[in-house]
């Protein structure tokens, strides 16, 4: 018996092929054609131009579509096709389109199985439309990336945001762009049941602290929280510290107004953290010491651009954080060669896989790299290393790479650009 006639085995093999290979494989036999067709149409890129060019093919295979990425001016005929014929679709992303409440009503009326919905840079998307998503009973994952012309205060209303949060059983919510500075979400505090959110991303929303507090207080399962471009203040981090004890992943990039006591409060409360991004902040050694003492499970830590941390806190991290797999300290200019010369072994040497250290204070022309190489040698699972061109091109580093061919070296392009500019000016 030919093993390639077994449907399960054939399907498993075909899932490993790219789209051009699937098209070729579909011409082998009727069985192969049926299997490849299902896989080809399972994930469907869609646009008005594609539909108008091949309307029969889309109509005949619409029931096979599970994941659709649609873009550019879906109106009338194309929207009705998605709503009325793609009845088995579970994931839908619509990008760069024009929306009206009526068009969303048509859409929501025909895609009851959709669990993941993305509306990216679509005109006409505001809280009125977002609140209509309650018509999708299986919806758990929503991303709304707002067009720059749709960010006014009047487009995002208090009552609609409350409906979106309380009546849609969302586990993942990402909102990027709208101004929510006037929204206080008092209705969320009055909601009797807890919210189901596990992952919350608020980017560029300027959401006030009281609204944030009401959301976090209602999310006992929240494990991932991203708050970016929000003019974060000390009071914002105090709010996170008060309600964020369940957090595993926290991202607060570029929070330059936050001081050490606020970071301390978060680290003391969020002791379950495994991933932390506080890059571009003005965090000091004292806060890093608090992090090391209270968050022992950290696996990924991004300190890129934290120019105030010194070798003291770096060494404290390396001899304490046993679970560390990814460490990014690029742009930490106070990390001199002394940071990498300590004789005490790094406790994460058997786990650390990614070490990003460009633009630190290593001066190749006068600093010995033997201690750094010795520590790199001890990292048994290291697979990705990022350095400046002078350090990465040093003979000792190149010899290390020859001994460890599994390690990929990336050269920091920003540093290369600065080096090229300085050389050009010298010439």
Tab-separated table of C-alpha atoms in Angstrom:
chain	number	residue	atom	x	y	z
A	1	UNK	CA	0.000	0.000	0.000
A	2	UNK	CA	1.326	3.416	-0.974
A	3	UNK	CA	1.607	5.449	2.264
A	4	UNK	CA	0.803	8.636	0.330
A	5	UNK	CA	-2.723	7.336	-0.227
A	6	UNK	CA	-3.414	7.481	3.509
A	7	UNK	CA	-5.438	10.717	3.925
A	8	UNK	CA	-4.016	11.681	7.324
A	9	UNK	CA	-0.397	11.177	6.212
A	10	UNK	CA	-0.946	12.992	2.925
A	11	UNK	CA	-2.569	15.932	4.732
A	12	UNK	CA	0.298	16.136	7.211
A	13	UNK	CA	2.849	16.211	4.371
A	14	UNK	CA	0.932	18.809	2.353
A	15	UNK	CA	0.776	21.156	5.343
A	16	UNK	CA	4.588	21.394	5.133
A	17	UNK	CA	4.499	22.721	1.537
A	18	UNK	CA	4.370	26.353	0.415
A	19	UNK	CA	1.580	27.583	-1.864
A	20	UNK	CA	3.404	27.128	-5.228
A	21	UNK	CA	4.319	23.558	-4.247
A	22	UNK	CA	0.722	22.867	-3.214
A	23	UNK	CA	-0.521	24.027	-6.620
A	24	UNK	CA	1.872	21.614	-8.329
A	25	UNK	CA	0.993	18.762	-5.959
A	26	UNK	CA	-2.723	19.268	-6.611
A	27	UNK	CA	-2.175	18.116	-10.213
A	28	UNK	CA	-0.877	14.657	-9.237
A	29	UNK	CA	-4.220	12.908	-8.722
A	30	UNK	CA	-7.801	13.486	-7.686
A	31	UNK	CA	-7.045	12.606	-4.048
A	32	UNK	CA	-4.055	14.952	-3.964
A	33	UNK	CA	-6.125	17.678	-5.610
A	34	UNK	CA	-8.846	17.430	-2.972
A	35	UNK	CA	-6.341	17.501	-0.121
A	36	UNK	CA	-4.302	20.393	-1.545
A	37	UNK	CA	-7.400	22.418	-2.404
A	38	UNK	CA	-8.608	22.311	1.194
A	39	UNK	CA	-5.209	23.504	2.433
A	40	UNK	CA	-4.852	26.166	-0.269
A	41	UNK	CA	-8.198	27.732	0.577
A	42	UNK	CA	-7.943	27.337	4.340
A	43	UNK	CA	-5.944	30.588	4.569
A	44	UNK	CA	-7.151	33.037	1.948
A	45	UNK	CA	-5.665	36.438	0.993
A	46	UNK	CA	-8.558	38.478	-0.353
A	47	UNK	CA	-9.116	41.793	-2.117
A	48	UNK	CA	-11.681	43.303	-4.445
A	49	UNK	CA	-9.297	42.955	-7.401
A	50	UNK	CA	-8.693	39.264	-6.696
A	51	UNK	CA	-12.400	38.569	-6.292
A	52	UNK	CA	-13.371	40.440	-9.447
A	53	UNK	CA	-10.719	38.544	-11.407
A	54	UNK	CA	-11.751	35.063	-10.160
A	55	UNK	CA	-15.331	35.323	-8.806
A	56	UNK	CA	-16.294	31.735	-9.636
A	57	UNK	CA	-13.257	30.254	-7.898
A	58	UNK	CA	-13.946	32.265	-4.753
A	59	UNK	CA	-17.660	31.399	-4.768
A	60	UNK	CA	-16.981	27.673	-5.209
A	61	UNK	CA	-14.433	27.463	-2.417
A	62	UNK	CA	-15.776	29.999	0.098
A	63	UNK	CA	-16.916	27.244	2.473
A	64	UNK	CA	-13.290	26.062	2.816
A	65	UNK	CA	-11.988	29.413	4.066
A	66	UNK	CA	-11.034	29.367	7.736
A	67	UNK	CA	-8.614	32.329	7.854
A	68	UNK	CA	-8.997	35.426	5.667
A	69	UNK	CA	-6.766	38.469	5.272
A	70	UNK	CA	-8.808	41.027	3.345
A	71	UNK	CA	-7.749	44.510	2.286
A	72	UNK	CA	-8.432	47.589	0.200
A	73	UNK	CA	-11.961	48.856	-0.473
A	74	UNK	CA	-14.230	45.978	0.422
A	75	UNK	CA	-17.690	47.340	-0.289
A	76	UNK	CA	-20.971	45.960	-1.573
A	77	UNK	CA	-20.346	42.757	-3.484
A	78	UNK	CA	-17.117	41.803	-1.748
A	79	UNK	CA	-18.471	42.423	1.757
A	80	UNK	CA	-21.564	40.351	0.993
A	81	UNK	CA	-19.338	37.526	-0.268
A	82	UNK	CA	-17.472	37.426	3.057
A	83	UNK	CA	-20.668	37.668	5.099
A	84	UNK	CA	-22.888	35.258	3.163
A	85	UNK	CA	-20.556	32.615	1.745
A	86	UNK	CA	-17.559	32.260	4.105
A	87	UNK	CA	-19.731	30.542	6.686
A	88	UNK	CA	-16.947	28.471	8.286
A	89	UNK	CA	-14.457	31.290	8.789
A	90	UNK	CA	-12.873	31.577	12.266
A	91	UNK	CA	-10.241	34.317	11.725
A	92	UNK	CA	-10.791	37.522	9.766
A	93	UNK	CA	-8.459	40.486	9.270
A	94	UNK	CA	-9.724	43.508	7.339
A	95	UNK	CA	-7.197	46.204	6.496
A	96	UNK	CA	-7.434	49.651	4.868
A	97	UNK	CA	-11.182	49.529	4.217
A	98	UNK	CA	-14.117	51.911	4.599
A	99	UNK	CA	-16.694	50.936	7.219
A	100	UNK	CA	-20.203	52.066	8.027
A	101	UNK	CA	-22.491	50.703	10.743
A	102	UNK	CA	-24.600	49.107	8.016
A	103	UNK	CA	-21.633	47.314	6.435
A	104	UNK	CA	-20.552	45.974	9.823
A	105	UNK	CA	-24.122	44.792	10.472
A	106	UNK	CA	-23.989	42.831	7.213
A	107	UNK	CA	-20.587	41.420	8.139
A	108	UNK	CA	-21.464	40.415	11.706
A	109	UNK	CA	-24.708	38.842	10.547
A	110	UNK	CA	-22.873	36.295	8.406
A	111	UNK	CA	-19.697	35.313	10.294
A	112	UNK	CA	-20.967	33.837	13.576
A	113	UNK	CA	-18.032	31.414	13.831
A	114	UNK	CA	-15.347	34.130	13.829
A	115	UNK	CA	-13.257	34.067	16.992
A	116	UNK	CA	-10.389	36.358	15.885
A	117	UNK	CA	-11.144	39.731	14.273
A	118	UNK	CA	-8.672	42.426	13.201
A	119	UNK	CA	-9.714	45.850	11.906
A	120	UNK	CA	-6.530	47.626	10.829
A	121	UNK	CA	-6.449	51.240	9.599
A	122	UNK	CA	-10.051	51.077	8.425
A	123	UNK	CA	-11.908	54.355	7.972
A	124	UNK	CA	-15.097	54.705	9.961
A	125	UNK	CA	-14.101	52.397	12.812
A	126	UNK	CA	-15.000	53.934	16.162
A	127	UNK	CA	-16.573	52.803	19.415
A	128	UNK	CA	-20.052	52.752	17.836
A	129	UNK	CA	-18.896	50.076	15.442
A	130	UNK	CA	-16.770	48.315	18.050
A	131	UNK	CA	-19.829	47.923	20.300
A	132	UNK	CA	-21.641	46.069	17.495
A	133	UNK	CA	-19.178	43.214	17.833
A	134	UNK	CA	-21.410	41.742	20.558
A	135	UNK	CA	-23.291	40.111	17.683
A	136	UNK	CA	-20.414	37.659	17.258
A	137	UNK	CA	-20.996	35.029	19.964
A	138	UNK	CA	-17.637	33.255	19.568
A	139	UNK	CA	-15.474	36.358	19.411
A	140	UNK	CA	-12.538	36.120	21.832
A	141	UNK	CA	-9.722	37.981	20.049
A	142	UNK	CA	-10.049	41.585	18.793
A	143	UNK	CA	-7.453	43.963	17.350
A	144	UNK	CA	-8.503	47.500	16.437
A	145	UNK	CA	-5.794	49.665	14.898
A	146	UNK	CA	-7.339	53.058	14.295
A	147	UNK	CA	-6.779	55.215	11.233
A	148	UNK	CA	-5.087	58.528	12.040
A	149	UNK	CA	-8.184	60.444	10.929
A	150	UNK	CA	-10.422	58.447	13.297
A	151	UNK	CA	-8.760	59.378	16.610
A	152	UNK	CA	-10.964	62.250	17.784
A	153	UNK	CA	-12.568	62.283	21.220
A	154	UNK	CA	-16.122	62.170	19.937
A	155	UNK	CA	-15.628	58.896	18.060
A	156	UNK	CA	-14.921	56.804	21.180
A	157	UNK	CA	-17.710	57.035	23.716
A	158	UNK	CA	-17.926	55.841	27.280
A	159	UNK	CA	-21.038	53.695	26.864
A	160	UNK	CA	-19.743	51.909	23.776
A	161	UNK	CA	-16.422	51.050	25.421
A	162	UNK	CA	-18.310	49.574	28.378
A	163	UNK	CA	-20.370	47.420	26.014
A	164	UNK	CA	-17.244	46.233	24.198
A	165	UNK	CA	-15.546	45.253	27.456
A	166	UNK	CA	-18.479	43.710	29.310
A	167	UNK	CA	-20.699	42.118	26.671
A	168	UNK	CA	-18.035	40.687	24.359
A	169	UNK	CA	-16.394	37.723	26.069
A	170	UNK	CA	-12.924	38.810	24.987
A	171	UNK	CA	-9.727	37.100	26.067
A	172	UNK	CA	-7.418	39.217	23.888
A	173	UNK	CA	-7.942	42.924	23.193
A	174	UNK	CA	-5.584	45.254	21.369
A	175	UNK	CA	-6.550	48.881	20.779
A	176	UNK	CA	-4.080	51.174	19.039
A	177	UNK	CA	-4.605	54.845	18.342
A	178	UNK	CA	-7.918	56.238	19.610
A	179	UNK	CA	-7.888	58.978	22.234
A	180	UNK	CA	-9.528	57.536	25.368
A	181	UNK	CA	-8.441	60.328	27.720
A	182	UNK	CA	-12.086	61.304	28.293
A	183	UNK	CA	-13.273	57.722	29.013
A	184	UNK	CA	-13.550	56.676	32.684
A	185	UNK	CA	-15.412	53.335	32.377
A	186	UNK	CA	-17.562	53.691	35.479
A	187	UNK	CA	-19.909	51.108	33.939
A	188	UNK	CA	-17.153	48.492	34.056
A	189	UNK	CA	-16.841	48.932	37.829
A	190	UNK	CA	-20.596	48.323	38.176
A	191	UNK	CA	-20.446	45.156	36.069
A	192	UNK	CA	-21.122	42.172	38.344
A	193	UNK	CA	-19.014	39.503	36.625
A	194	UNK	CA	-15.232	39.510	36.089
A	195	UNK	CA	-13.881	40.240	32.618
A	196	UNK	CA	-12.337	37.312	30.744
A	197	UNK	CA	-9.348	39.274	29.445
A	198	UNK	CA	-6.046	37.400	29.474
A	199	UNK	CA	-4.105	39.788	27.214
A	200	UNK	CA	-4.636	43.558	27.000
A	201	UNK	CA	-2.718	45.949	24.729
A	202	UNK	CA	-3.419	49.683	24.967
A	203	UNK	CA	-1.181	51.694	22.646
A	204	UNK	CA	-1.364	55.441	22.187
A	205	UNK	CA	-4.757	55.693	23.895
A	206	UNK	CA	-3.870	58.055	26.801
A	207	UNK	CA	-6.340	56.152	28.953
A	208	UNK	CA	-6.684	57.792	32.405
A	209	UNK	CA	-5.589	56.027	35.565
A	210	UNK	CA	-9.102	55.633	36.976
A	211	UNK	CA	-10.318	53.877	33.821
A	212	UNK	CA	-7.236	51.673	33.818
A	213	UNK	CA	-7.821	50.795	37.465
A	214	UNK	CA	-11.417	49.763	36.757
A	215	UNK	CA	-10.349	47.478	33.920
A	216	UNK	CA	-7.494	45.821	35.801
A	217	UNK	CA	-9.634	45.321	38.920
A	218	UNK	CA	-12.098	43.315	36.831
A	219	UNK	CA	-9.480	41.103	35.127
A	220	UNK	CA	-8.345	38.403	37.584
A	221	UNK	CA	-6.949	36.282	34.715
A	222	UNK	CA	-4.919	39.041	33.041
A	223	UNK	CA	-1.417	37.737	32.324
A	224	UNK	CA	-0.198	40.034	29.500
A	225	UNK	CA	-0.414	43.814	29.687
A	226	UNK	CA	1.108	46.238	27.177
A	227	UNK	CA	0.799	49.975	27.822
A	228	UNK	CA	2.743	52.024	25.277
A	229	UNK	CA	2.816	55.673	24.171
A	230	UNK	CA	0.403	56.510	26.960
A	231	UNK	CA	2.379	59.207	28.836
A	232	UNK	CA	2.766	56.753	31.720
A	233	UNK	CA	3.268	58.390	35.113
A	234	UNK	CA	4.107	57.146	38.602
A	235	UNK	CA	0.392	56.924	39.360
A	236	UNK	CA	-0.064	54.691	36.313
A	237	UNK	CA	2.480	52.192	37.625
A	238	UNK	CA	0.965	52.385	41.095
A	239	UNK	CA	-2.338	51.339	39.507
A	240	UNK	CA	-0.643	48.396	37.791
A	241	UNK	CA	1.050	47.411	41.036
A	242	UNK	CA	-2.255	47.475	42.905
A	243	UNK	CA	-4.117	45.225	40.447
A	244	UNK	CA	-1.415	43.366	38.502
A	245	UNK	CA	-0.425	40.500	40.775
A	246	UNK	CA	-1.427	37.946	38.095
A	247	UNK	CA	0.740	39.471	35.335
A	248	UNK	CA	3.311	37.310	33.572
A	249	UNK	CA	4.214	39.705	30.758
A	250	UNK	CA	4.471	43.495	31.121
A	251	UNK	CA	5.597	46.048	28.538
A	252	UNK	CA	6.141	49.697	29.525
A	253	UNK	CA	8.604	50.925	26.918
A	254	UNK	CA	9.711	54.586	26.931
A	255	UNK	CA	8.029	55.426	30.244
A	256	UNK	CA	10.511	58.226	30.902
A	257	UNK	CA	8.439	59.984	33.577
A	258	UNK	CA	8.451	56.994	35.926
A	259	UNK	CA	10.759	57.047	38.952
A	260	UNK	CA	12.385	54.303	41.011
A	261	UNK	CA	9.668	54.037	43.738
A	262	UNK	CA	6.988	53.382	41.109
A	263	UNK	CA	9.064	50.638	39.472
A	264	UNK	CA	9.730	49.185	42.929
A	265	UNK	CA	5.986	48.989	43.610
A	266	UNK	CA	5.367	47.081	40.371
A	267	UNK	CA	8.212	44.618	40.910
A	268	UNK	CA	7.159	43.911	44.498
A	269	UNK	CA	3.578	43.220	43.436
A	270	UNK	CA	4.055	41.441	40.079
A	271	UNK	CA	6.266	38.652	41.361
A	272	UNK	CA	5.050	36.181	38.699
A	273	UNK	CA	6.556	38.146	35.801
A	274	UNK	CA	8.387	36.086	33.195
A	275	UNK	CA	8.697	38.729	30.424
A	276	UNK	CA	9.416	42.401	31.081
A	277	UNK	CA	10.106	45.247	28.635
A	278	UNK	CA	11.104	48.523	30.282
A	279	UNK	CA	13.407	49.677	27.485
A	280	UNK	CA	13.914	53.384	27.009
A	281	UNK	CA	13.164	54.208	30.644
A	282	UNK	CA	15.268	56.041	33.240
A	283	UNK	CA	15.365	53.115	35.638
A	284	UNK	CA	18.199	53.058	38.198
A	285	UNK	CA	20.234	50.281	39.799
A	286	UNK	CA	18.039	50.362	42.922
A	287	UNK	CA	14.947	49.354	40.945
A	288	UNK	CA	16.872	46.580	39.186
A	289	UNK	CA	17.861	45.231	42.603
A	290	UNK	CA	14.170	45.180	43.569
A	291	UNK	CA	13.361	43.372	40.340
A	292	UNK	CA	16.018	40.731	40.979
A	293	UNK	CA	14.801	40.106	44.534
A	294	UNK	CA	11.065	39.951	43.839
A	295	UNK	CA	10.759	38.585	40.274
A	296	UNK	CA	12.908	35.425	40.173
A	297	UNK	CA	11.028	33.867	37.237
A	298	UNK	CA	12.066	36.443	34.629
A	299	UNK	CA	12.869	34.721	31.322
A	300	UNK	CA	12.993	37.687	28.930
A	301	UNK	CA	14.193	41.120	30.013
A	302	UNK	CA	14.552	44.151	27.721
A	303	UNK	CA	16.590	47.044	29.121
A	304	UNK	CA	17.536	48.565	25.764
A	305	UNK	CA	18.394	52.229	26.106
A	306	UNK	CA	18.298	52.236	29.922
A	307	UNK	CA	21.382	54.431	30.126
A	308	UNK	CA	21.348	54.816	33.927
A	309	UNK	CA	21.926	51.208	34.913
A	310	UNK	CA	25.523	50.303	35.704
A	311	UNK	CA	27.731	47.265	35.966
A	312	UNK	CA	26.536	46.723	39.542
A	313	UNK	CA	22.954	45.914	38.561
A	314	UNK	CA	24.063	43.952	35.488
A	315	UNK	CA	26.232	41.628	37.577
A	316	UNK	CA	23.426	41.286	40.127
A	317	UNK	CA	21.080	40.121	37.368
A	318	UNK	CA	23.554	37.658	35.931
A	319	UNK	CA	24.299	35.973	39.253
A	320	UNK	CA	20.669	35.855	40.437
A	321	UNK	CA	18.166	35.388	37.580
A	322	UNK	CA	18.429	31.652	36.953
A	323	UNK	CA	15.543	31.434	34.434
A	324	UNK	CA	16.821	34.149	32.088
A	325	UNK	CA	16.646	33.166	28.393
A	326	UNK	CA	16.699	36.563	26.656
A	327	UNK	CA	18.571	39.659	27.790
A	328	UNK	CA	18.742	42.923	25.846
A	329	UNK	CA	20.987	45.675	27.182
A	330	UNK	CA	21.790	47.564	23.971
A	331	UNK	CA	22.468	51.238	24.515
A	332	UNK	CA	23.257	50.798	28.228
A	333	UNK	CA	26.382	52.917	27.903
A	334	UNK	CA	27.379	52.620	31.566
A	335	UNK	CA	27.996	48.899	31.171
A	336	UNK	CA	31.760	48.942	30.875
A	337	UNK	CA	33.984	45.928	30.285
A	338	UNK	CA	33.888	45.419	34.081
A	339	UNK	CA	30.324	44.169	33.638
A	340	UNK	CA	31.633	41.142	31.774
A	341	UNK	CA	34.839	40.416	33.695
A	342	UNK	CA	33.427	39.019	36.927
A	343	UNK	CA	34.764	35.637	37.999
A	344	UNK	CA	31.394	34.497	39.369
A	345	UNK	CA	29.587	32.285	36.852
A	346	UNK	CA	26.335	33.523	35.303
A	347	UNK	CA	23.573	31.399	36.849
A	348	UNK	CA	21.556	31.367	33.605
A	349	UNK	CA	24.460	29.962	31.591
A	350	UNK	CA	22.458	26.804	30.850
A	351	UNK	CA	19.366	28.750	29.682
A	352	UNK	CA	20.409	32.065	28.118
A	353	UNK	CA	19.711	31.923	24.367
A	354	UNK	CA	19.634	35.585	23.271
A	355	UNK	CA	22.137	38.237	24.374
A	356	UNK	CA	21.728	41.667	22.798
A	357	UNK	CA	24.526	44.043	23.838
A	358	UNK	CA	25.304	46.668	21.171
A	359	UNK	CA	26.335	50.215	22.071
A	360	UNK	CA	27.502	49.391	25.578
A	361	UNK	CA	30.593	50.987	27.071
A	362	UNK	CA	33.174	48.496	25.738
A	363	UNK	CA	36.192	50.154	24.108
A	364	UNK	CA	37.876	47.562	21.918
A	365	UNK	CA	41.106	49.477	21.554
A	366	UNK	CA	41.921	49.331	25.281
A	367	UNK	CA	39.534	46.854	26.974
A	368	UNK	CA	40.528	43.180	27.263
A	369	UNK	CA	37.800	40.865	25.974
A	370	UNK	CA	39.062	37.641	27.549
A	371	UNK	CA	36.536	37.781	30.409
A	372	UNK	CA	33.655	38.435	28.015
A	373	UNK	CA	34.669	35.504	25.822
A	374	UNK	CA	34.935	33.262	28.876
A	375	UNK	CA	31.355	34.103	29.867
A	376	UNK	CA	30.132	33.615	26.294
A	377	UNK	CA	31.789	30.213	26.228
A	378	UNK	CA	29.821	29.243	29.342
A	379	UNK	CA	26.463	29.953	27.652
A	380	UNK	CA	25.715	26.436	26.440
A	381	UNK	CA	22.404	27.374	24.747
A	382	UNK	CA	23.391	30.712	23.225
A	383	UNK	CA	22.003	31.007	19.696
A	384	UNK	CA	21.792	34.742	18.968
A	385	UNK	CA	24.334	37.422	19.846
A	386	UNK	CA	24.134	41.118	18.902
A	387	UNK	CA	27.156	43.428	19.106
A	388	UNK	CA	28.662	46.555	17.599
A	389	UNK	CA	30.871	46.124	14.561
A	390	UNK	CA	34.158	46.868	16.418
A	391	UNK	CA	33.385	44.288	19.109
A	392	UNK	CA	31.802	41.715	16.787
A	393	UNK	CA	34.713	42.001	14.388
A	394	UNK	CA	37.357	41.544	17.071
A	395	UNK	CA	39.600	38.533	16.591
A	396	UNK	CA	38.621	36.988	19.952
A	397	UNK	CA	34.894	37.172	19.114
A	398	UNK	CA	35.458	35.744	15.634
A	399	UNK	CA	37.425	32.832	17.083
A	400	UNK	CA	34.584	32.196	19.545
A	401	UNK	CA	32.106	32.087	16.651
A	402	UNK	CA	34.249	29.564	14.820
A	403	UNK	CA	34.141	27.328	17.880
A	404	UNK	CA	30.373	27.819	18.222
A	405	UNK	CA	28.888	27.718	14.687
A	406	UNK	CA	25.352	27.488	16.083
A	407	UNK	CA	25.615	31.066	17.393
A	408	UNK	CA	24.313	33.742	15.004
A	409	UNK	CA	26.049	37.115	15.293
A	410	UNK	CA	24.079	40.248	14.360
A	411	UNK	CA	25.895	43.530	13.882
A	412	UNK	CA	24.084	46.592	15.200
A	413	UNK	CA	23.184	48.649	12.093
A	414	UNK	CA	22.705	51.861	14.075
A	415	UNK	CA	26.263	51.602	15.363
A	416	UNK	CA	27.510	50.890	11.854
A	417	UNK	CA	25.729	54.002	10.582
A	418	UNK	CA	27.401	56.176	13.245
A	419	UNK	CA	30.777	54.592	12.463
A	420	UNK	CA	30.331	55.227	8.725
A	421	UNK	CA	29.329	58.856	9.331
A	422	UNK	CA	32.386	59.459	11.533
A	423	UNK	CA	34.706	57.894	8.968
A	424	UNK	CA	33.191	59.963	6.171
A	425	UNK	CA	33.643	63.163	8.170
A	426	UNK	CA	37.247	62.192	8.898
A	427	UNK	CA	37.874	61.760	5.182
